[in-house]
Amino acid sequence: MARDTSLFSGRPSELIGRQVAGYRIEREIGRGGMAVVYRARDLRLERTVALKLLAPELARNDTFRSRFTHESRTAAAIDHPHIVPVFEAGETDGVLYIAMRYVAGSDLRHLLDREGPLPPGTALRIAAQVASALDAAHEHGLVHRDVKPGNILVARGTDSDHPEHVYLTDFGLTKKSLSLTGFTTVGQFVGTLDYVAPEQISGKPVDARCDVYGFACVVYECLAGHPPFRRDDDMALLWAHQYDEPPPLTEARPDLAAAVDTVFADALAKSPDRRQDSCLAFVAELRAAVAGGTGAGHVPTEVDLRVAGARAEPADAGEPRGRAAAQPSKGRATAEPSSKESAGRVTAEPSRESGRYEPKPPPRWAEPVFRR
Ligand SMILES: Nc1ncnc2c1ncn2[C@@H]1O[C@H](COP(=O)(O)OP(=O)(O)O)[C@@H](O)[C@H]1O
Ligand SMILES: [Mg+2]
């Protein structure tokens, strides 16, 4: 069907102004390996959306189609402040599409390209929001599988205490097994290999812990300015994920306490069993290692409190901890103050983290990274 391909791969100008599945395409926002994203107008509800058109070959892949349908439904059912709301997912003229909230701003890829390594406070603020989104998805039985800076959208926050609001996007849009379907017909990998977990590479079953790995790679990059493994070619990179030790983060960031290296060594462990049990548990350990008693420097958000709830040993601020000590974080869902009403009360509970969350004037590094 010639029309299929024109929808997806036609020059952007060919689609501008056209109607696709009830949306009028306004402009191209960006494109990845498998999709083109447009800003579009929902003609039924008269609102702006981001309309993602997936590559036509994906619609022809039955496994992908059924996962796309199932996982976009699940993602649409998750109502979470840090997950991009999905409005509709479907198929038109042989092309799968997904309509979602248009997030004005940037994505983390562009942000890192522009800013380089982020100050720890900024990195932790962003990380905590992404972690809460991932953990919420995991609680719904959804594994993201493609955590990467391009799938983390950074919008303007509400105020100077919350300079950016971060959204995770693109659930279920990866192919299940890299070994079987992750390569195009010409054998070229679609997407980035910088954040892929060892078990994804070897085609083993994946669970939430593959997202802990990918997420830790992203957070590492936020702090180091580069992902944990840098190799000249894809095969060497795959090998490194499977067999090489990641370089300690403190090599790139000697300003950070050595305790952060232990936290990353666990999160980036080859064996999923050794990793933290949740993304928030990882952020909690990282925050403790980074802060080391110096203070997080901003008024706690609801996510901060969830991170605090994920901590296995609240009294043990700043000390590196082995996996055995962190095991109780498995009970994160019950340990966290998940009540929605707590959101409005966070500033009234500054003593909750014995000083670490006490409101303080914003430090130098609390400069908002959001521009535009
Ligand atoms: N809901 C959205 N709102 C605004 N921009 C978006 C949205 N979803 C994706 N984008 C942007 O569209 C671009 C392409 O996205 P995508 O096709 O998923 O590629 P990738 O994730 O590989 O970067 C990205 O740069 C991203 O910032
Ligand atoms: Mg994406």
Short mmCIF file of C-alpha atoms and ligand atoms in Angstrom, two decimals:
data_model
loop_
_atom_site.label_atom_id
_atom_site.label_comp_id
_atom_site.label_asym_id
_atom_site.label_seq_id
_atom_site.Cartn_x
_atom_site.Cartn_y
_atom_site.Cartn_z
CA MET A 1 0.00 0.00 0.00
CA ALA A 2 1.78 3.08 -1.23
CA ARG A 3 -0.41 5.21 0.99
CA ASP A 4 1.00 3.53 4.13
CA THR A 5 4.49 4.65 3.43
CA SER A 6 3.46 8.14 2.43
CA LEU A 7 1.88 8.60 5.85
CA PHE A 8 5.05 7.71 7.65
CA SER A 9 8.01 8.47 5.50
CA GLY A 10 6.70 11.22 3.30
CA ARG A 11 8.63 14.42 3.59
CA PRO A 12 7.34 16.33 6.59
CA SER A 13 5.92 19.05 4.37
CA GLU A 14 3.65 16.48 2.70
CA LEU A 15 1.86 15.76 5.95
CA ILE A 16 1.63 19.25 7.33
CA GLY A 17 -1.97 20.41 7.18
CA ARG A 18 -3.23 16.90 6.43
CA GLN A 19 -5.75 15.08 8.56
CA VAL A 20 -4.77 11.74 10.01
CA ALA A 21 -7.29 9.81 12.12
CA GLY A 22 -9.12 12.96 13.15
CA TYR A 23 -5.98 14.99 13.88
CA ARG A 24 -4.71 17.84 11.75
CA ILE A 25 -0.93 17.75 11.54
CA GLU A 26 0.68 21.09 12.33
CA ARG A 27 4.41 20.47 12.44
CA GLU A 28 7.02 17.80 12.95
CA ILE A 29 8.44 17.71 16.49
CA GLY A 30 11.06 15.07 15.95
CA ARG A 31 11.78 11.58 14.75
CA GLY A 32 13.38 8.52 16.23
CA GLY A 33 14.34 5.21 14.68
CA MET A 34 10.80 3.87 14.59
CA ALA A 35 8.48 6.84 14.52
CA VAL A 36 7.83 10.43 13.63
CA VAL A 37 6.17 12.70 16.20
CA TYR A 38 4.05 15.65 15.11
CA ARG A 39 2.31 18.41 16.90
CA ALA A 40 -1.29 18.09 15.81
CA ARG A 41 -4.75 19.40 16.50
CA ASP A 42 -7.38 17.03 17.80
CA LEU A 43 -10.32 18.19 15.69
CA ARG A 44 -12.94 16.56 17.88
CA LEU A 45 -11.81 18.07 21.16
CA GLU A 46 -10.07 21.14 19.76
CA ARG A 47 -6.85 20.60 21.62
CA THR A 48 -3.20 20.27 20.75
CA VAL A 49 -1.70 16.79 20.96
CA ALA A 50 1.51 15.00 20.10
CA LEU A 51 0.71 12.49 17.38
CA LYS A 52 3.18 9.70 16.91
CA LEU A 53 3.12 7.71 13.68
CA LEU A 54 5.00 4.44 13.89
CA ALA A 55 7.01 2.99 11.04
CA PRO A 56 4.74 0.91 8.78
CA GLU A 57 6.87 -2.22 9.15
CA LEU A 58 5.94 -2.29 12.83
CA ALA A 59 2.25 -2.59 11.92
CA ARG A 60 3.14 -5.64 9.87
CA ASN A 61 4.87 -7.30 12.81
CA ASP A 62 2.11 -9.24 14.60
CA THR A 63 4.01 -9.53 17.87
CA PHE A 64 4.64 -5.82 17.93
CA ARG A 65 1.04 -5.00 17.04
CA SER A 66 -0.45 -7.03 19.83
CA ARG A 67 2.02 -5.69 22.35
CA PHE A 68 1.41 -2.15 21.08
CA THR A 69 -2.33 -2.55 21.58
CA HIS A 70 -2.00 -4.17 24.99
CA GLU A 71 0.68 -1.88 26.37
CA SER A 72 -0.77 1.35 25.04
CA ARG A 73 -4.02 0.40 26.75
CA THR A 74 -2.18 -0.29 29.98
CA ALA A 75 -0.15 2.91 29.68
CA ALA A 76 -3.33 4.88 28.99
CA ALA A 77 -4.84 3.42 32.14
CA ILE A 78 -2.01 4.69 34.33
CA ASP A 79 -2.86 8.08 35.68
CA HIS A 80 0.44 9.39 36.94
CA PRO A 81 1.84 12.91 37.10
CA HIS A 82 5.11 11.82 35.51
CA ILE A 83 3.78 9.63 32.72
CA VAL A 84 2.67 11.29 29.50
CA PRO A 85 -1.08 10.73 29.26
CA VAL A 86 -2.06 8.67 26.24
CA PHE A 87 -5.32 9.88 24.67
CA GLU A 88 -5.77 7.34 21.94
CA ALA A 89 -3.90 4.60 20.16
CA GLY A 90 -4.99 2.94 16.95
CA GLU A 91 -4.29 2.22 13.34
CA THR A 92 -5.08 4.20 10.24
CA ASP A 93 -4.18 3.29 6.67
CA GLY A 94 -1.84 0.57 7.89
CA VAL A 95 0.04 2.90 10.22
CA LEU A 96 -0.10 2.58 14.00
CA TYR A 97 -0.51 5.88 15.76
CA ILE A 98 -0.64 7.13 19.28
CA ALA A 99 -2.07 10.47 20.39
CA MET A 100 -0.81 11.85 23.67
CA ARG A 101 -0.41 15.04 25.63
CA TYR A 102 1.79 17.53 23.87
CA VAL A 103 4.59 18.40 26.27
CA ALA A 104 6.03 21.83 25.56
CA GLY A 105 9.71 21.92 26.40
CA SER A 106 12.63 19.72 25.69
CA ASP A 107 13.66 16.14 26.19
CA LEU A 108 16.50 14.97 28.39
CA ARG A 109 18.62 14.09 25.35
CA HIS A 110 18.57 17.68 24.17
CA LEU A 111 19.03 18.94 27.69
CA LEU A 112 22.16 16.84 28.24
CA ASP A 113 23.51 17.79 24.82
CA ARG A 114 23.02 21.42 25.72
CA GLU A 115 24.05 21.46 29.38
CA GLY A 116 26.53 18.60 29.71
CA PRO A 117 26.78 16.94 33.12
CA LEU A 118 24.04 18.18 35.42
CA PRO A 119 24.52 19.42 38.97
CA PRO A 120 23.65 16.62 41.40
CA GLY A 121 20.56 18.41 42.68
CA THR A 122 19.12 18.79 39.20
CA ALA A 123 19.97 15.21 38.27
CA LEU A 124 18.33 13.92 41.43
CA ARG A 125 15.21 16.01 40.93
CA ILE A 126 14.79 14.64 37.44
CA ALA A 127 15.71 11.11 38.49
CA ALA A 128 13.20 11.02 41.32
CA GLN A 129 10.35 11.96 38.97
CA VAL A 130 11.31 9.37 36.37
CA ALA A 131 11.74 6.76 39.09
CA SER A 132 8.26 7.36 40.45
CA ALA A 133 6.85 6.96 36.93
CA LEU A 134 8.74 3.73 36.31
CA ASP A 135 7.79 2.23 39.65
CA ALA A 136 4.14 3.11 39.04
CA ALA A 137 4.32 1.39 35.67
CA HIS A 138 5.94 -1.65 37.24
CA GLU A 139 3.16 -1.82 39.79
CA HIS A 140 0.80 -2.09 36.81
CA GLY A 141 2.88 -4.96 35.44
CA LEU A 142 4.36 -2.83 32.67
CA VAL A 143 8.07 -2.88 31.88
CA HIS A 144 9.24 0.09 29.83
CA ARG A 145 12.27 -1.56 28.17
CA ASP A 146 13.46 1.62 26.48
CA VAL A 147 14.39 4.04 29.24
CA LYS A 148 16.60 6.63 27.58
CA PRO A 149 17.01 10.40 27.66
CA GLY A 150 14.93 10.83 24.47
CA ASN A 151 11.94 9.27 26.24
CA ILE A 152 12.13 11.65 29.17
CA LEU A 153 10.39 14.93 28.41
CA VAL A 154 11.28 17.97 30.47
CA ALA A 155 8.68 20.69 30.82
CA ARG A 156 8.62 23.83 32.87
CA GLY A 157 7.88 23.16 36.53
CA THR A 158 5.45 24.96 38.75
CA ASP A 159 7.80 27.26 40.67
CA SER A 160 11.40 27.78 41.69
CA ASP A 161 11.24 24.86 44.11
CA HIS A 162 10.12 22.61 41.25
CA PRO A 163 11.90 24.10 38.25
CA GLU A 164 11.12 21.25 35.92
CA HIS A 165 8.33 18.74 35.50
CA VAL A 166 9.44 15.51 33.94
CA TYR A 167 7.38 13.02 31.96
CA LEU A 168 8.26 9.52 30.90
CA THR A 169 6.88 8.43 27.55
CA ASP A 170 6.90 5.57 25.05
CA PHE A 171 5.80 2.54 27.00
CA GLY A 172 5.68 -0.64 25.04
CA LEU A 173 7.10 0.86 21.91
CA THR A 174 10.25 -1.22 21.90
CA LYS A 175 10.52 -4.57 20.35
CA LYS A 176 10.57 -7.41 22.76
CA SER A 177 13.80 -9.11 21.90
CA LEU A 178 16.74 -7.36 20.35
CA SER A 179 18.13 -10.64 19.14
CA LEU A 180 15.01 -11.46 17.15
CA THR A 181 13.44 -8.28 16.00
CA GLY A 182 15.49 -5.32 17.13
CA PHE A 183 17.39 -5.09 13.88
CA THR A 184 16.09 -3.80 10.60
CA THR A 185 16.15 -5.95 7.51
CA VAL A 186 19.55 -4.56 6.65
CA GLY A 187 20.83 -5.59 10.07
CA GLN A 188 21.14 -2.14 11.50
CA PHE A 189 19.99 -1.67 15.06
CA VAL A 190 17.10 0.72 15.51
CA GLY A 191 17.67 3.01 18.44
CA THR A 192 20.40 3.40 20.99
CA LEU A 193 22.35 0.68 22.75
CA ASP A 194 23.60 2.92 25.52
CA TYR A 195 20.92 1.94 28.02
CA VAL A 196 20.15 -1.67 27.19
CA ALA A 197 20.29 -4.24 29.99
CA PRO A 198 22.41 -7.40 29.68
CA GLU A 199 19.35 -9.64 29.90
CA GLN A 200 17.71 -7.75 27.01
CA ILE A 201 20.78 -8.35 24.90
CA SER A 202 20.85 -12.06 25.62
CA GLY A 203 17.12 -12.38 24.94
CA LYS A 204 16.26 -13.55 28.44
CA PRO A 205 12.88 -12.66 29.92
CA VAL A 206 12.92 -9.12 31.23
CA ASP A 207 11.19 -7.62 34.22
CA ALA A 208 11.19 -4.31 36.06
CA ARG A 209 14.86 -4.72 36.88
CA CYS A 210 15.83 -4.17 33.25
CA ASP A 211 14.34 -0.70 33.68
CA VAL A 212 16.40 -0.21 36.84
CA TYR A 213 19.49 -0.88 34.71
CA GLY A 214 18.46 1.40 31.84
CA PHE A 215 17.38 4.09 34.27
CA ALA A 216 20.70 3.88 36.14
CA CYS A 217 22.52 4.30 32.80
CA VAL A 218 20.49 7.46 32.19
CA VAL A 219 21.17 8.86 35.65
CA TYR A 220 24.86 8.01 35.27
CA GLU A 221 24.89 10.01 32.05
CA CYS A 222 23.12 12.94 33.73
CA LEU A 223 25.95 13.11 36.25
CA ALA A 224 28.95 12.04 34.14
CA GLY A 225 27.95 13.67 30.87
CA HIS A 226 28.28 10.32 29.11
CA PRO A 227 26.70 6.89 29.53
CA PRO A 228 28.55 4.21 31.52
CA PHE A 229 29.89 2.41 28.46
CA ARG A 230 31.41 4.12 25.46
CA ARG A 231 32.71 1.91 22.68
CA ASP A 232 33.60 2.43 19.04
CA ASP A 233 31.05 0.03 17.63
CA ASP A 234 27.76 -1.56 18.57
CA MET A 235 29.12 -5.06 19.11
CA ALA A 236 31.75 -3.80 21.54
CA LEU A 237 29.04 -1.85 23.34
CA LEU A 238 26.81 -4.92 23.65
CA TRP A 239 29.78 -6.87 24.96
CA ALA A 240 30.51 -4.18 27.52
CA HIS A 241 26.95 -4.23 28.85
CA GLN A 242 27.21 -7.96 29.29
CA TYR A 243 30.71 -8.41 30.62
CA ASP A 244 32.56 -5.19 31.48
CA GLU A 245 32.50 -3.33 34.77
CA PRO A 246 31.19 0.22 34.40
CA PRO A 247 33.83 2.84 35.21
CA PRO A 248 33.19 4.38 38.63
CA LEU A 249 31.15 7.55 38.28
CA THR A 250 33.65 9.38 40.49
CA GLU A 251 36.24 9.12 37.70
CA ALA A 252 34.11 11.62 35.79
CA ARG A 253 32.76 13.37 38.89
CA PRO A 254 35.47 13.46 41.55
CA ASP A 255 33.36 16.04 43.36
CA LEU A 256 30.90 13.29 44.34
CA ALA A 257 31.33 11.02 47.34
CA ALA A 258 32.78 7.56 46.66
CA ALA A 259 29.55 6.08 48.02
CA VAL A 260 27.85 6.82 44.68
CA ASP A 261 30.06 4.23 43.00
CA THR A 262 28.62 1.47 45.18
CA VAL A 263 25.09 2.56 44.35
CA PHE A 264 25.80 2.46 40.60
CA ALA A 265 27.72 -0.81 40.88
CA ASP A 266 24.53 -2.38 42.24
CA ALA A 267 22.12 -0.74 39.79
CA LEU A 268 24.33 -1.63 36.83
CA ALA A 269 25.02 -5.18 38.00
CA LYS A 270 24.91 -7.80 35.26
CA SER A 271 22.67 -9.92 37.42
CA PRO A 272 19.20 -8.40 37.92
CA ASP A 273 19.14 -10.00 41.40
CA ARG A 274 21.86 -7.66 42.58
CA ARG A 275 20.13 -4.49 41.48
CA GLN A 276 17.94 -2.34 43.69
CA ASP A 277 14.38 -3.60 43.89
CA SER A 278 12.87 -0.45 42.49
CA CYS A 279 13.88 2.74 40.75
CA LEU A 280 12.94 4.82 43.77
CA ALA A 281 15.09 2.60 45.98
CA PHE A 282 18.00 3.34 43.63
CA VAL A 283 17.31 7.10 43.77
CA ALA A 284 17.03 6.92 47.55
CA GLU A 285 20.43 5.25 47.81
CA LEU A 286 21.92 7.70 45.36
CA ARG A 287 20.48 10.68 47.16
CA ALA A 288 21.87 9.44 50.46
CA ALA A 289 25.28 8.89 48.86
CA VAL A 290 25.32 12.28 47.14
CA ALA A 291 23.89 14.28 50.00
CA GLY A 292 26.04 12.71 52.69
CA GLY A 293 24.39 15.08 55.14
CA THR A 294 24.85 18.24 53.07
CA GLY A 295 21.14 18.65 52.39
CA ALA A 296 19.06 18.18 49.26
CA GLY A 297 18.57 21.93 49.05
CA HIS A 298 14.90 22.18 48.17
CA VAL A 299 11.54 21.83 49.75
CA PRO A 300 10.46 18.19 49.52
CA THR A 301 8.03 17.30 46.78
CA GLU A 302 5.64 14.39 46.92
CA VAL A 303 8.18 12.42 44.92
CA ASP A 304 10.86 13.28 47.48
CA LEU A 305 8.68 11.78 50.14
CA ARG A 306 8.15 8.67 48.07
CA VAL A 307 11.91 8.42 47.73
CA ALA A 308 12.19 8.83 51.46
CA GLY A 309 9.63 6.07 51.86
CA ALA A 310 11.68 3.83 49.60
CA ARG A 311 14.69 4.11 51.85
CA ALA A 312 15.39 0.95 53.71
CA GLU A 313 17.27 2.58 56.56
CA PRO A 314 16.07 6.11 57.25
CA ALA A 315 18.59 6.66 60.04
CA ASP A 316 21.54 5.72 57.89
CA ALA A 317 21.99 8.91 55.90
CA GLY A 318 24.96 9.14 53.64
CA GLU A 319 26.47 5.71 54.19
CA PRO A 320 27.00 3.33 51.29
CA ARG A 321 24.91 0.23 51.71
CA GLY A 322 25.17 -3.23 50.27
CA ARG A 323 22.28 -5.02 48.65
CA ALA A 324 21.54 -7.10 51.71
CA ALA A 325 20.82 -3.98 53.70
CA ALA A 326 18.58 -2.61 50.97
CA GLN A 327 16.40 -5.69 50.68
CA PRO A 328 13.59 -4.34 52.84
CA SER A 329 12.90 -1.80 50.10
CA LYS A 330 10.94 -4.57 48.42
CA GLY A 331 8.17 -3.32 50.64
CA ARG A 332 8.40 0.15 49.14
CA ALA A 333 4.75 0.23 48.14
CA THR A 334 3.70 -0.17 51.72
CA ALA A 335 6.52 1.90 53.20
CA GLU A 336 5.94 4.99 51.13
CA PRO A 337 3.57 7.75 52.17
CA SER A 338 1.53 7.22 49.03
CA SER A 339 -1.55 9.06 50.17
CA LYS A 340 -2.40 11.72 47.63
CA GLU A 341 -3.39 14.13 50.37
CA SER A 342 0.20 14.20 51.58
CA ALA A 343 1.11 16.28 48.53
CA GLY A 344 -0.14 19.47 50.04
CA ARG A 345 1.49 18.88 53.36
CA VAL A 346 5.05 18.22 52.40
CA THR A 347 6.46 21.52 53.51
CA ALA A 348 4.93 21.02 56.93
CA GLU A 349 7.04 17.94 57.50
CA PRO A 350 10.59 19.11 57.11
CA SER A 351 11.90 16.91 59.90
CA ARG A 352 10.85 13.71 58.18
CA GLU A 353 14.34 13.06 56.84
CA SER A 354 16.18 14.26 59.92
CA GLY A 355 17.53 17.38 58.32
CA ARG A 356 18.21 16.24 54.79
CA TYR A 357 14.96 17.70 53.50
CA GLU A 358 14.88 20.82 55.57
CA PRO A 359 13.91 23.81 53.46
CA LYS A 360 16.95 25.92 52.67
CA PRO A 361 17.65 28.75 50.29
CA PRO A 362 18.18 27.28 46.81
CA PRO A 363 21.85 26.46 46.38
CA ARG A 364 23.84 27.45 43.31
CA TRP A 365 23.07 24.25 41.46
CA ALA A 366 19.34 24.60 41.86
CA GLU A 367 19.28 26.85 38.80
CA PRO A 368 16.44 25.66 36.59
CA VAL A 369 17.61 23.78 33.55
CA PHE A 370 14.38 24.44 31.75
CA ARG A 371 14.55 27.20 29.21
CA ARG A 372 12.05 28.34 26.61
N1 LIG B 1 4.25 13.91 23.97
C1 LIG B 1 5.25 14.62 23.41
N2 LIG B 1 5.26 15.96 23.47
C2 LIG B 1 6.26 16.67 22.91
N3 LIG B 1 7.32 16.11 22.27
C3 LIG B 1 7.37 14.78 22.18
C4 LIG B 1 6.35 13.96 22.73
N4 LIG B 1 6.68 12.67 22.49
C5 LIG B 1 7.85 12.68 21.83
N5 LIG B 1 8.28 13.94 21.63
C6 LIG B 1 9.50 14.35 20.95
O1 LIG B 1 9.53 13.73 19.68
C7 LIG B 1 10.84 13.33 19.33
C8 LIG B 1 10.83 11.98 18.65
O2 LIG B 1 10.34 11.01 19.53
P1 LIG B 1 10.53 9.47 19.24
O3 LIG B 1 10.05 9.17 17.86
O4 LIG B 1 9.92 8.72 20.35
O5 LIG B 1 12.08 9.29 19.20
P2 LIG B 1 13.12 9.00 20.35
O6 LIG B 1 12.37 8.58 21.56
O7 LIG B 1 13.96 7.92 19.78
O8 LIG B 1 13.86 10.31 20.53
C9 LIG B 1 11.64 13.35 20.61
O9 LIG B 1 12.66 14.30 20.41
C10 LIG B 1 10.72 13.82 21.68
O10 LIG B 1 11.32 14.88 22.39
MG MG B 2 10.61 8.17 22.16
#
